Tab-separated table of C-alpha atoms and ligand atoms in Angstrom:
chain	number	residue	atom	x	y	z
A	27	MET	CA	-10.421	21.244	-7.319
A	28	ILE	CA	-8.150	20.699	-4.364
A	29	ASN	CA	-4.524	19.884	-4.936
A	30	LYS	CA	-3.846	16.504	-3.364
A	31	PHE	CA	-0.110	16.869	-3.744
A	32	THR	CA	0.534	18.815	-0.560
A	33	LEU	CA	1.918	17.784	2.780
A	34	GLU	CA	-1.270	19.050	4.454
A	35	TYR	CA	-3.464	16.844	2.305
A	36	ALA	CA	-1.291	13.784	3.027
A	37	GLN	CA	-1.441	14.580	6.739
A	38	GLN	CA	-5.205	14.778	6.518
A	39	LEU	CA	-5.333	11.331	4.878
A	40	ASP	CA	-3.133	9.948	7.647
A	41	ALA	CA	-5.428	11.456	10.260
A	42	GLN	CA	-8.381	9.634	8.675
A	43	ASP	CA	-6.527	6.334	8.298
A	44	PRO	CA	-8.097	3.803	10.720
A	45	ILE	CA	-4.857	1.789	10.935
A	46	ALA	CA	-2.346	4.651	11.012
A	47	HIS	CA	-1.401	3.579	14.551
A	48	MET	CA	0.017	0.282	13.221
A	49	ARG	CA	3.159	2.160	12.161
A	50	ASP	CA	4.045	2.414	15.864
A	51	GLU	CA	4.117	-1.381	16.016
A	52	PHE	CA	7.225	-1.394	13.793
A	53	HIS	CA	10.838	-0.343	13.999
A	54	ILE	CA	11.277	2.212	11.220
A	55	PRO	CA	14.928	2.579	10.108
A	56	LYS	CA	16.368	6.069	10.628
A	57	GLN	CA	18.278	8.367	8.325
A	58	ALA	CA	21.593	9.893	9.413
A	59	ASN	CA	19.714	13.072	10.432
A	60	GLY	CA	17.549	11.076	12.860
A	61	GLU	CA	14.377	11.243	10.790
A	62	ASP	CA	12.514	8.114	9.720
A	63	GLU	CA	13.574	6.687	6.409
A	64	ILE	CA	10.922	6.679	3.704
A	65	TYR	CA	10.938	2.912	3.616
A	66	LEU	CA	9.279	1.606	0.460
A	67	CYS	CA	11.046	-1.724	0.258
A	68	GLY	CA	8.599	-4.014	2.075
A	69	ASN	CA	8.251	-6.084	-1.105
A	70	SER	CA	11.868	-7.106	-0.603
A	71	LEU	CA	12.294	-7.168	3.169
A	72	GLY	CA	9.450	-6.156	5.450
A	73	LEU	CA	10.211	-4.165	8.596
A	74	GLN	CA	10.519	-5.669	12.045
A	75	PRO	CA	7.441	-5.640	14.271
A	76	LYS	CA	8.285	-4.417	17.773
A	77	ARG	CA	6.798	-7.539	19.338
A	78	THR	CA	9.179	-9.816	17.428
A	79	ALA	CA	12.003	-9.406	19.953
A	80	GLU	CA	9.599	-10.221	22.782
A	81	TYR	CA	8.366	-13.424	21.090
A	82	LEU	CA	11.902	-14.537	20.287
A	83	ASN	CA	13.142	-13.747	23.776
A	84	TYR	CA	10.316	-15.784	25.234
A	85	GLU	CA	11.526	-18.879	23.364
A	86	LEU	CA	15.166	-18.202	24.273
A	87	THR	CA	14.147	-18.030	27.922
A	88	GLN	CA	12.120	-21.243	27.617
A	89	TRP	CA	15.172	-22.963	26.214
A	90	GLN	CA	17.356	-21.544	29.040
A	91	LYS	CA	14.954	-22.683	31.725
A	92	LEU	CA	13.523	-25.881	30.328
A	93	GLY	CA	16.002	-27.388	27.897
A	94	VAL	CA	14.416	-30.289	26.071
A	95	LYS	CA	11.224	-30.017	28.116
A	96	GLY	CA	10.401	-26.887	26.118
A	97	HIS	CA	9.096	-29.200	23.412
A	98	PHE	CA	6.092	-30.004	25.576
A	99	SER	CA	5.748	-27.211	28.137
A	100	GLY	CA	5.220	-23.474	28.289
A	101	GLU	CA	2.546	-21.421	26.595
A	102	PHE	CA	3.740	-22.348	23.099
A	103	PRO	CA	5.397	-25.784	23.225
A	104	TRP	CA	7.798	-26.349	20.337
A	105	MET	CA	6.502	-29.755	19.331
A	106	PRO	CA	3.182	-28.396	17.922
A	107	TYR	CA	4.519	-24.838	17.393
A	108	HIS	CA	3.699	-24.731	13.669
A	109	GLU	CA	0.057	-25.442	14.550
A	110	PHE	CA	-0.147	-22.060	16.305
A	111	LEU	CA	0.482	-20.396	12.952
A	112	ALA	CA	-2.016	-22.306	10.840
A	113	GLU	CA	-5.210	-20.368	11.478
A	114	GLU	CA	-3.832	-16.905	10.733
A	115	SER	CA	-1.695	-18.126	7.817
A	116	ALA	CA	-4.780	-19.766	6.322
A	117	LYS	CA	-6.707	-16.476	6.447
A	118	LEU	CA	-3.965	-14.747	4.470
A	119	VAL	CA	-4.367	-17.080	1.505
A	120	GLY	CA	-8.022	-18.059	1.852
A	121	ALA	CA	-7.486	-21.644	2.954
A	122	LYS	CA	-8.513	-24.072	5.670
A	123	PRO	CA	-5.958	-24.301	8.495
A	124	ILE	CA	-5.231	-27.939	7.573
A	125	GLU	CA	-4.273	-26.783	4.072
A	126	VAL	CA	-1.342	-24.593	5.138
A	127	VAL	CA	1.910	-25.131	6.934
A	128	CYS	CA	4.991	-23.016	7.641
A	129	MET	CA	8.104	-24.970	6.672
A	130	ASN	CA	11.466	-24.755	4.870
A	131	SER	CA	12.181	-21.880	2.520
A	132	LEU	CA	10.312	-20.793	-0.588
A	133	THR	CA	12.445	-22.364	-3.308
A	134	ALA	CA	12.772	-25.573	-1.287
A	135	ASN	CA	8.974	-25.749	-1.005
A	136	LEU	CA	8.675	-25.164	-4.735
A	137	HIS	CA	10.826	-28.233	-5.327
A	138	PHE	CA	8.927	-30.362	-2.817
A	139	MET	CA	5.643	-29.347	-4.427
A	140	MET	CA	6.943	-30.252	-7.867
A	141	VAL	CA	8.011	-33.657	-6.561
A	142	SER	CA	4.334	-34.268	-5.842
A	143	PHE	CA	2.620	-32.267	-8.574
A	144	TYR	CA	4.908	-32.487	-11.583
A	145	GLN	CA	4.604	-35.991	-12.998
A	146	PRO	CA	5.619	-35.684	-16.639
A	147	THR	CA	4.706	-38.260	-19.284
A	148	THR	CA	5.826	-38.313	-22.932
A	149	LYS	CA	2.486	-36.799	-23.920
A	150	ARG	CA	2.173	-34.326	-21.044
A	151	HIS	CA	5.533	-33.036	-19.873
A	152	LYS	CA	5.463	-29.242	-20.079
A	153	ILE	CA	5.543	-26.646	-17.332
A	154	LEU	CA	4.009	-23.284	-18.170
A	155	ILE	CA	5.820	-20.375	-16.519
A	156	GLU	CA	6.546	-16.754	-17.390
A	157	GLU	CA	9.432	-15.919	-19.675
A	158	HIS	CA	10.793	-13.608	-16.992
A	159	ALA	CA	9.872	-15.475	-13.865
A	160	PHE	CA	11.874	-14.749	-10.731
A	161	PRO	CA	15.200	-16.510	-11.462
A	162	SER	CA	14.906	-18.949	-8.564
A	163	ASP	CA	11.579	-20.205	-9.923
A	164	HIS	CA	13.047	-20.526	-13.410
A	165	TYR	CA	16.015	-22.530	-12.107
A	166	ALA	CA	13.794	-24.749	-9.984
A	167	VAL	CA	11.505	-25.551	-12.916
A	168	GLU	CA	14.382	-26.119	-15.329
A	169	SER	CA	16.151	-28.458	-12.932
A	170	GLN	CA	12.970	-30.449	-12.201
A	171	ILE	CA	12.448	-30.982	-15.929
A	172	LYS	CA	16.035	-32.223	-16.310
A	173	PHE	CA	15.695	-34.363	-13.195
A	174	HIS	CA	12.833	-36.222	-14.880
A	175	GLY	CA	14.945	-36.751	-18.013
A	176	TYR	CA	13.241	-34.160	-20.197
A	177	ASN	CA	14.730	-31.259	-22.102
A	178	PRO	CA	13.870	-27.734	-20.893
A	179	GLN	CA	13.977	-26.594	-24.551
A	180	ASP	CA	10.929	-28.762	-25.232
A	181	SER	CA	9.296	-28.845	-21.829
A	182	MET	CA	9.421	-25.246	-20.585
A	183	LEU	CA	6.560	-23.270	-22.039
A	184	LEU	CA	7.159	-19.536	-21.554
A	185	VAL	CA	4.434	-16.905	-21.540
A	186	LYS	CA	5.371	-13.249	-21.993
A	187	PRO	CA	3.859	-9.813	-22.562
A	188	ARG	CA	2.993	-8.830	-26.134
A	189	ASP	CA	5.505	-6.662	-27.987
A	190	ASP	CA	5.437	-3.100	-26.615
A	191	GLU	CA	3.490	-4.195	-23.557
A	192	ASP	CA	4.872	-4.619	-20.059
A	193	THR	CA	2.469	-7.006	-18.401
A	194	ILE	CA	1.010	-10.325	-19.437
A	195	ARG	CA	-2.611	-10.383	-20.547
A	196	THR	CA	-4.796	-12.961	-18.842
A	197	GLU	CA	-6.375	-13.783	-22.202
A	198	ASP	CA	-2.955	-14.717	-23.594
A	199	ILE	CA	-2.313	-17.090	-20.684
A	200	LEU	CA	-5.744	-18.651	-21.128
A	201	THR	CA	-5.208	-19.075	-24.873
A	202	ILE	CA	-1.928	-20.942	-24.364
A	203	ILE	CA	-3.604	-23.209	-21.833
A	204	GLU	CA	-6.501	-23.864	-24.197
A	205	GLU	CA	-4.288	-24.554	-27.202
A	206	GLN	CA	-1.486	-26.543	-25.582
A	207	GLY	CA	-3.128	-27.746	-22.368
A	208	ASP	CA	-2.958	-31.419	-23.262
A	209	GLU	CA	0.851	-31.193	-23.201
A	210	ILE	CA	1.043	-29.146	-19.993
A	211	ALA	CA	1.632	-31.108	-16.793
A	212	LEU	CA	1.936	-28.086	-14.532
A	213	ILE	CA	1.097	-24.395	-14.630
A	214	LEU	CA	3.280	-22.401	-12.259
A	215	LEU	CA	2.691	-18.663	-12.187
A	216	PRO	CA	3.022	-15.889	-9.615
A	217	GLY	CA	0.106	-14.454	-7.662
A	218	VAL	CA	1.746	-11.037	-7.993
A	219	GLN	CA	4.570	-10.522	-10.493
A	220	TYR	CA	7.710	-9.343	-8.685
A	221	TYR	CA	8.947	-6.939	-11.374
A	222	THR	CA	5.760	-5.283	-12.612
A	223	GLY	CA	3.501	-5.748	-9.587
A	224	GLU	CA	0.804	-7.270	-11.821
A	225	VAL	CA	-1.766	-9.430	-10.030
A	226	PHE	CA	-2.580	-12.602	-11.961
A	227	ASP	CA	-6.144	-13.868	-12.252
A	228	MET	CA	-5.501	-17.012	-10.231
A	229	GLN	CA	-9.096	-18.151	-10.317
A	230	ALA	CA	-9.425	-17.996	-14.117
A	231	ILE	CA	-6.009	-19.590	-14.662
A	232	THR	CA	-6.778	-22.441	-12.275
A	233	GLN	CA	-10.132	-23.076	-13.913
A	234	ALA	CA	-8.617	-23.070	-17.407
A	235	GLY	CA	-5.785	-25.362	-16.300
A	236	HIS	CA	-8.116	-27.863	-14.690
A	237	ASN	CA	-10.325	-27.893	-17.787
A	238	GLN	CA	-7.279	-29.212	-19.643
A	239	GLY	CA	-6.212	-31.662	-16.935
A	240	CYS	CA	-3.186	-29.635	-15.745
A	241	MET	CA	-1.989	-29.185	-12.179
A	242	VAL	CA	-1.963	-25.524	-11.116
A	243	GLY	CA	0.362	-23.983	-8.526
A	244	PHE	CA	1.204	-20.389	-7.597
A	245	ASP	CA	4.232	-18.652	-6.182
A	246	LEU	CA	2.797	-16.141	-3.731
A	247	ALA	CA	6.091	-14.525	-2.670
A	248	HIS	CA	4.700	-11.089	-3.564
A	249	ALA	CA	1.049	-11.908	-2.923
A	250	ALA	CA	1.019	-13.233	0.654
A	251	GLY	CA	0.232	-10.377	3.036
A	252	ASN	CA	-0.419	-8.114	0.060
A	253	ILE	CA	-3.673	-9.124	-1.640
A	254	VAL	CA	-6.774	-11.094	-0.651
A	255	MET	CA	-6.916	-14.650	-2.016
A	256	GLN	CA	-9.270	-17.639	-1.883
A	257	LEU	CA	-6.998	-20.556	-2.722
A	258	HIS	CA	-9.395	-23.173	-1.382
A	259	ASP	CA	-12.458	-21.934	-3.260
A	260	TRP	CA	-10.431	-21.326	-6.410
A	261	ASN	CA	-9.424	-24.968	-6.209
A	262	VAL	CA	-5.705	-24.202	-6.571
A	263	ASP	CA	-3.618	-27.393	-6.255
A	264	PHE	CA	-0.696	-25.913	-4.328
A	265	ALA	CA	1.012	-22.626	-3.494
A	266	VAL	CA	4.215	-21.485	-1.822
A	267	TRP	CA	5.287	-18.151	-0.356
A	268	CYS	CA	8.006	-16.580	1.738
A	269	SER	CA	7.420	-14.761	5.008
A	270	TYR	CA	10.012	-11.998	4.847
A	271	LYS	CA	8.459	-9.674	2.244
A	272	TYR	CA	4.945	-8.446	3.050
A	273	LEU	CA	4.874	-10.791	6.043
A	274	ASN	CA	7.637	-9.085	8.029
A	275	SER	CA	9.083	-12.215	9.610
A	276	GLY	CA	12.739	-11.394	9.084
A	277	PRO	CA	15.459	-12.187	6.552
A	278	GLY	CA	15.330	-15.784	5.344
A	279	SER	CA	12.516	-16.678	7.727
A	280	VAL	CA	10.556	-19.907	7.249
A	281	ALA	CA	8.235	-20.063	4.232
A	282	GLY	CA	4.609	-21.065	3.742
A	283	CYS	CA	2.983	-23.832	1.764
A	284	PHE	CA	-0.593	-24.649	0.707
A	285	VAL	CA	-1.846	-27.977	-0.602
A	286	HIS	CA	-5.543	-28.243	-1.372
A	287	GLU	CA	-7.310	-30.707	0.918
A	288	LYS	CA	-8.490	-32.741	-2.074
A	289	HIS	CA	-4.914	-34.045	-2.325
A	290	HIS	CA	-4.458	-34.896	1.345
A	291	ASN	CA	-5.638	-38.485	1.108
A	292	ASN	CA	-4.178	-39.307	-2.283
A	293	LYS	CA	-1.815	-42.204	-1.621
A	294	ASP	CA	-0.524	-42.174	-5.214
A	295	LEU	CA	1.123	-38.764	-4.956
A	296	PRO	CA	4.880	-39.092	-4.813
A	297	ARG	CA	6.435	-37.261	-1.897
A	298	PHE	CA	9.825	-36.748	-0.315
A	299	ALA	CA	9.005	-37.680	3.243
A	300	GLY	CA	10.469	-36.870	6.645
A	301	TRP	CA	9.507	-37.656	10.224
A	302	TRP	CA	7.658	-34.374	10.792
A	303	GLY	CA	5.181	-35.411	8.097
A	304	HIS	CA	4.391	-38.640	9.929
A	305	ASN	CA	1.213	-38.996	11.953
A	306	LYS	CA	1.952	-37.009	15.111
A	307	GLU	CA	0.214	-39.532	17.394
A	308	THR	CA	2.804	-42.185	16.566
A	309	ARG	CA	5.763	-40.070	15.434
A	310	PHE	CA	7.814	-40.829	18.509
A	311	GLU	CA	7.250	-44.558	18.345
A	312	MET	CA	10.036	-44.417	15.782
A	313	GLU	CA	8.608	-47.101	13.498
A	314	ASN	CA	9.770	-47.522	9.900
A	315	THR	CA	6.372	-47.301	8.214
A	316	PHE	CA	5.602	-43.753	7.094
A	317	ILE	CA	2.028	-42.794	7.884
A	318	PRO	CA	1.406	-39.311	6.473
A	319	MET	CA	-0.668	-36.765	8.346
A	320	GLN	CA	-4.027	-36.007	6.732
A	321	SER	CA	-3.102	-32.394	6.047
A	322	THR	CA	-0.457	-30.265	4.371
A	323	GLU	CA	1.689	-31.036	7.424
A	324	ALA	CA	2.376	-34.368	5.706
A	325	TRP	CA	4.845	-32.507	3.483
A	326	GLN	CA	6.925	-31.345	6.467
A	327	LEU	CA	10.323	-32.958	6.749
A	328	SER	CA	12.074	-31.701	9.846
A	329	ASN	CA	11.274	-30.204	13.176
A	330	PRO	CA	11.236	-26.503	12.306
A	331	PRO	CA	13.435	-23.608	13.554
A	332	ILE	CA	11.327	-22.312	16.434
A	333	LEU	CA	12.999	-18.884	16.605
A	334	SER	CA	11.952	-18.263	13.026
A	335	LEU	CA	8.419	-19.516	13.680
A	336	ALA	CA	8.250	-17.190	16.688
A	337	ALA	CA	8.994	-14.284	14.336
A	338	ILE	CA	6.188	-15.463	12.061
A	339	ARG	CA	3.827	-15.649	15.031
A	340	ALA	CA	4.751	-12.038	15.878
A	341	SER	CA	4.054	-10.985	12.315
A	342	LEU	CA	0.722	-12.809	12.121
A	343	ASP	CA	-0.376	-11.286	15.435
A	344	THR	CA	0.485	-7.862	14.051
A	345	VAL	CA	-1.670	-8.463	10.964
A	346	LYS	CA	-4.465	-9.694	13.229
A	347	GLN	CA	-4.187	-6.597	15.411
A	348	ALA	CA	-4.643	-4.446	12.307
A	349	GLY	CA	-7.906	-6.267	11.588
A	350	GLY	CA	-6.714	-8.815	9.021
A	351	ILE	CA	-5.759	-8.885	5.378
A	352	GLU	CA	-9.010	-7.314	4.112
A	353	VAL	CA	-8.413	-4.221	6.245
A	354	LEU	CA	-4.824	-4.003	5.018
A	355	ARG	CA	-5.932	-4.386	1.432
A	356	THR	CA	-8.492	-1.599	1.734
A	357	LYS	CA	-5.836	0.834	2.880
A	358	SER	CA	-3.336	-0.546	0.400
A	359	ILE	CA	-5.594	0.232	-2.553
A	360	GLN	CA	-6.121	3.800	-1.335
A	361	LEU	CA	-2.486	4.420	-0.452
A	362	THR	CA	-1.168	3.040	-3.743
A	363	ALA	CA	-3.784	5.017	-5.691
A	364	TYR	CA	-2.760	8.214	-3.858
A	365	MET	CA	0.896	7.673	-4.675
A	366	ARG	CA	0.049	6.923	-8.296
A	367	GLU	CA	-2.109	10.020	-8.596
A	368	CYS	CA	0.652	12.247	-7.224
A	369	LEU	CA	3.220	10.657	-9.551
A	370	GLU	CA	1.005	11.103	-12.598
A	371	GLN	CA	0.058	14.669	-11.725
A	372	GLU	CA	3.568	15.862	-10.937
A	373	LEU	CA	5.751	13.668	-13.144
A	374	GLY	CA	3.469	12.327	-15.863
A	375	ASP	CA	5.776	13.627	-18.604
A	376	LYS	CA	8.943	12.160	-17.078
A	377	ILE	CA	8.005	8.687	-15.918
A	378	SER	CA	5.672	5.857	-16.712
A	379	ILE	CA	4.264	3.261	-14.350
A	380	ILE	CA	4.227	-0.260	-15.761
A	381	THR	CA	2.130	-1.674	-12.918
A	382	PRO	CA	-1.498	-2.085	-14.047
A	383	LYS	CA	-3.756	0.722	-12.895
A	384	SER	CA	-6.846	-1.215	-11.891
A	385	SER	CA	-6.853	-2.229	-8.239
A	386	LYS	CA	-7.907	-5.731	-9.280
A	387	ALA	CA	-4.687	-6.168	-11.231
A	388	SER	CA	-2.215	-4.585	-8.822
A	389	GLY	CA	-1.105	-4.763	-5.210
A	390	ALA	CA	1.073	-2.606	-2.957
A	391	GLN	CA	3.709	-1.862	-5.553
A	392	LEU	CA	4.417	0.611	-8.318
A	393	SER	CA	7.153	-0.120	-10.849
A	394	ILE	CA	8.327	3.172	-12.284
A	395	ILE	CA	10.275	3.677	-15.505
A	396	VAL	CA	12.121	6.938	-16.016
A	397	TYR	CA	11.888	8.183	-19.616
A	398	GLY	CA	14.485	9.323	-22.083
A	399	ASP	CA	18.221	9.526	-21.549
A	400	VAL	CA	17.816	9.851	-17.816
A	401	ASP	CA	19.945	7.248	-16.065
A	402	GLY	CA	17.525	5.336	-13.846
A	403	LYS	CA	20.294	4.198	-11.535
A	404	ALA	CA	21.506	7.790	-11.005
A	405	VAL	CA	17.947	8.817	-10.092
A	406	PHE	CA	17.729	5.893	-7.708
A	407	ASP	CA	21.012	6.902	-6.048
A	408	ALA	CA	19.816	10.502	-5.720
A	409	ILE	CA	16.553	9.587	-3.990
A	410	GLU	CA	18.317	7.116	-1.741
A	411	ALA	CA	20.636	9.913	-0.600
A	412	LYS	CA	17.487	11.846	0.411
A	413	GLY	CA	16.225	9.082	2.681
A	414	VAL	CA	14.153	6.900	0.357
A	415	THR	CA	14.705	3.145	0.552
A	416	CYS	CA	13.291	1.311	-2.446
A	417	ASP	CA	14.877	-0.859	-5.075
A	418	PHE	CA	16.231	-0.695	-8.552
A	419	ARG	CA	15.945	-3.443	-11.159
A	420	HIS	CA	17.936	-3.367	-14.355
A	421	PRO	CA	17.678	-1.882	-16.859
A	422	ASN	CA	15.649	1.065	-15.551
A	423	VAL	CA	12.848	0.186	-13.161
A	424	ILE	CA	12.472	1.735	-9.725
A	425	ARG	CA	10.154	-0.398	-7.569
A	426	VAL	CA	8.362	1.166	-4.627
A	427	ALA	CA	6.055	-0.644	-2.219
A	428	PRO	CA	3.729	1.491	-0.084
A	429	VAL	CA	2.944	-1.054	2.627
A	430	PRO	CA	-0.355	-0.449	4.437
A	431	LEU	CA	0.880	-1.764	7.803
A	432	TYR	CA	3.589	0.834	8.308
A	433	ASN	CA	3.702	3.300	5.427
A	434	SER	CA	1.832	6.577	5.677
A	435	TYR	CA	0.300	8.889	3.111
A	436	GLN	CA	3.043	11.312	4.114
A	437	ASP	CA	5.607	8.708	3.038
A	438	ALA	CA	3.913	8.626	-0.358
A	439	TYR	CA	3.888	12.420	-0.596
A	440	LYS	CA	7.514	12.767	0.482
A	441	PHE	CA	8.670	10.089	-1.940
A	442	VAL	CA	7.018	11.810	-4.904
A	443	ASN	CA	8.456	15.140	-3.805
A	444	ILE	CA	11.981	13.716	-3.570
A	445	LEU	CA	11.654	11.958	-6.937
A	446	LYS	CA	10.406	15.203	-8.456
A	447	GLU	CA	13.455	17.065	-7.158
A	448	ALA	CA	15.773	14.337	-8.462
A	449	LEU	CA	14.219	14.594	-11.921
A	450	SER	CA	14.219	18.373	-12.204
B	18	PLP	C1	11.510	-13.452	-3.205
B	18	PLP	C2	11.250	-14.526	-4.177
B	18	PLP	C3	11.956	-15.740	-4.124
B	18	PLP	C4	13.040	-15.955	-3.123
B	18	PLP	O1	13.264	-17.326	-2.894
B	18	PLP	P1	13.866	-17.860	-1.518
B	18	PLP	O2	13.803	-19.322	-1.684
B	18	PLP	O3	13.023	-17.307	-0.405
B	18	PLP	O4	15.262	-17.332	-1.405
B	18	PLP	C5	11.625	-16.717	-5.057
B	18	PLP	N1	10.656	-16.511	-5.983
B	18	PLP	C6	9.963	-15.359	-6.044
B	18	PLP	C7	8.889	-15.188	-7.066
B	18	PLP	C8	10.257	-14.331	-5.165
B	18	PLP	O5	9.588	-13.171	-5.256
């Protein structure tokens, strides 16, 4: 049997990788010695595509030359700018272009979605989330419950892994929905769990929720640009995501939002409205009657920050150049599997990986726990000093994200080698 844990083998895999050239489309941060960092932190902040500066500079120049006229002239007029992002954003989540819009930030979108899709009654007032959801999601849910005059103690239903397990079983989520569904107003779960990297079965959860009359929404912060989804066909009610993790649109860049088209014409849905959600044909007539657009754009409030949308356009064009999310996912599965295999072969007695092994239940992330009395943070500091950028989550998890757009098989090999040295 050949030993896959060699630099030569990793180089061979890179040579066979049909999208290896995409790495050149990105700025890779450098170590002090001038070599590329081993950047495995794309689940936190994705790297900058080289074309981003060009797209941003184009809009800066338009503003210099045209002033206010830039809203209606140039190749990408600002007034409909968000429309230029719809088609490619929709492909990432498996939606129709009218079902997605880039607006606001992630947590803000979560709140705006709950304004529309969390309508508690005395009988049905609960929100089902994970016990250890990303804190922002937890706070948003808790505050919405209080805002409606309910008590989070009674109205927050928390699902967690079984004792001695790290990830949540789909069957356990489905059981809770079956048993308590008539009290659940909203199910809000991640597409990909940020800590463990577990992919949730969004289709099964949505189906189970709808069987019980619940609304079902997903936070796709770690799923968008990472895994393939079919939100429209799965009949998901709404979803939100950020664009700065796997979507490489820069720190704090504008977020994404999906609302299924079945809700677009529902006049009974409450909504916090703004002028950018008003019918675009009559928006500038400045009348006082709000006429919502017949699309997810109806949830827009303000005219958006164009420089941020330009960065998203750069990112989406980069994904398109690579061949789309399916192509990325194919490499992602292989690259993550290679890294996992090397870790298990070389360090199986020193670490464990809490991310599920099956490619159906995991994306471009491995969450590694170091065994025994070893101080996880000290290991993290040691590998960082050797050029690895990843992240550490208390108490002892090291998260690494081999991103198919810009990470190589050599990155995976080098990371395992450096971790091995740090642990020996
Ligand atoms: C990254 C992330 C956030 C961050 O929220 P912002 O509003 O973009 O600051 C929220 N929730 C989840 C699940 C995340 O992974």
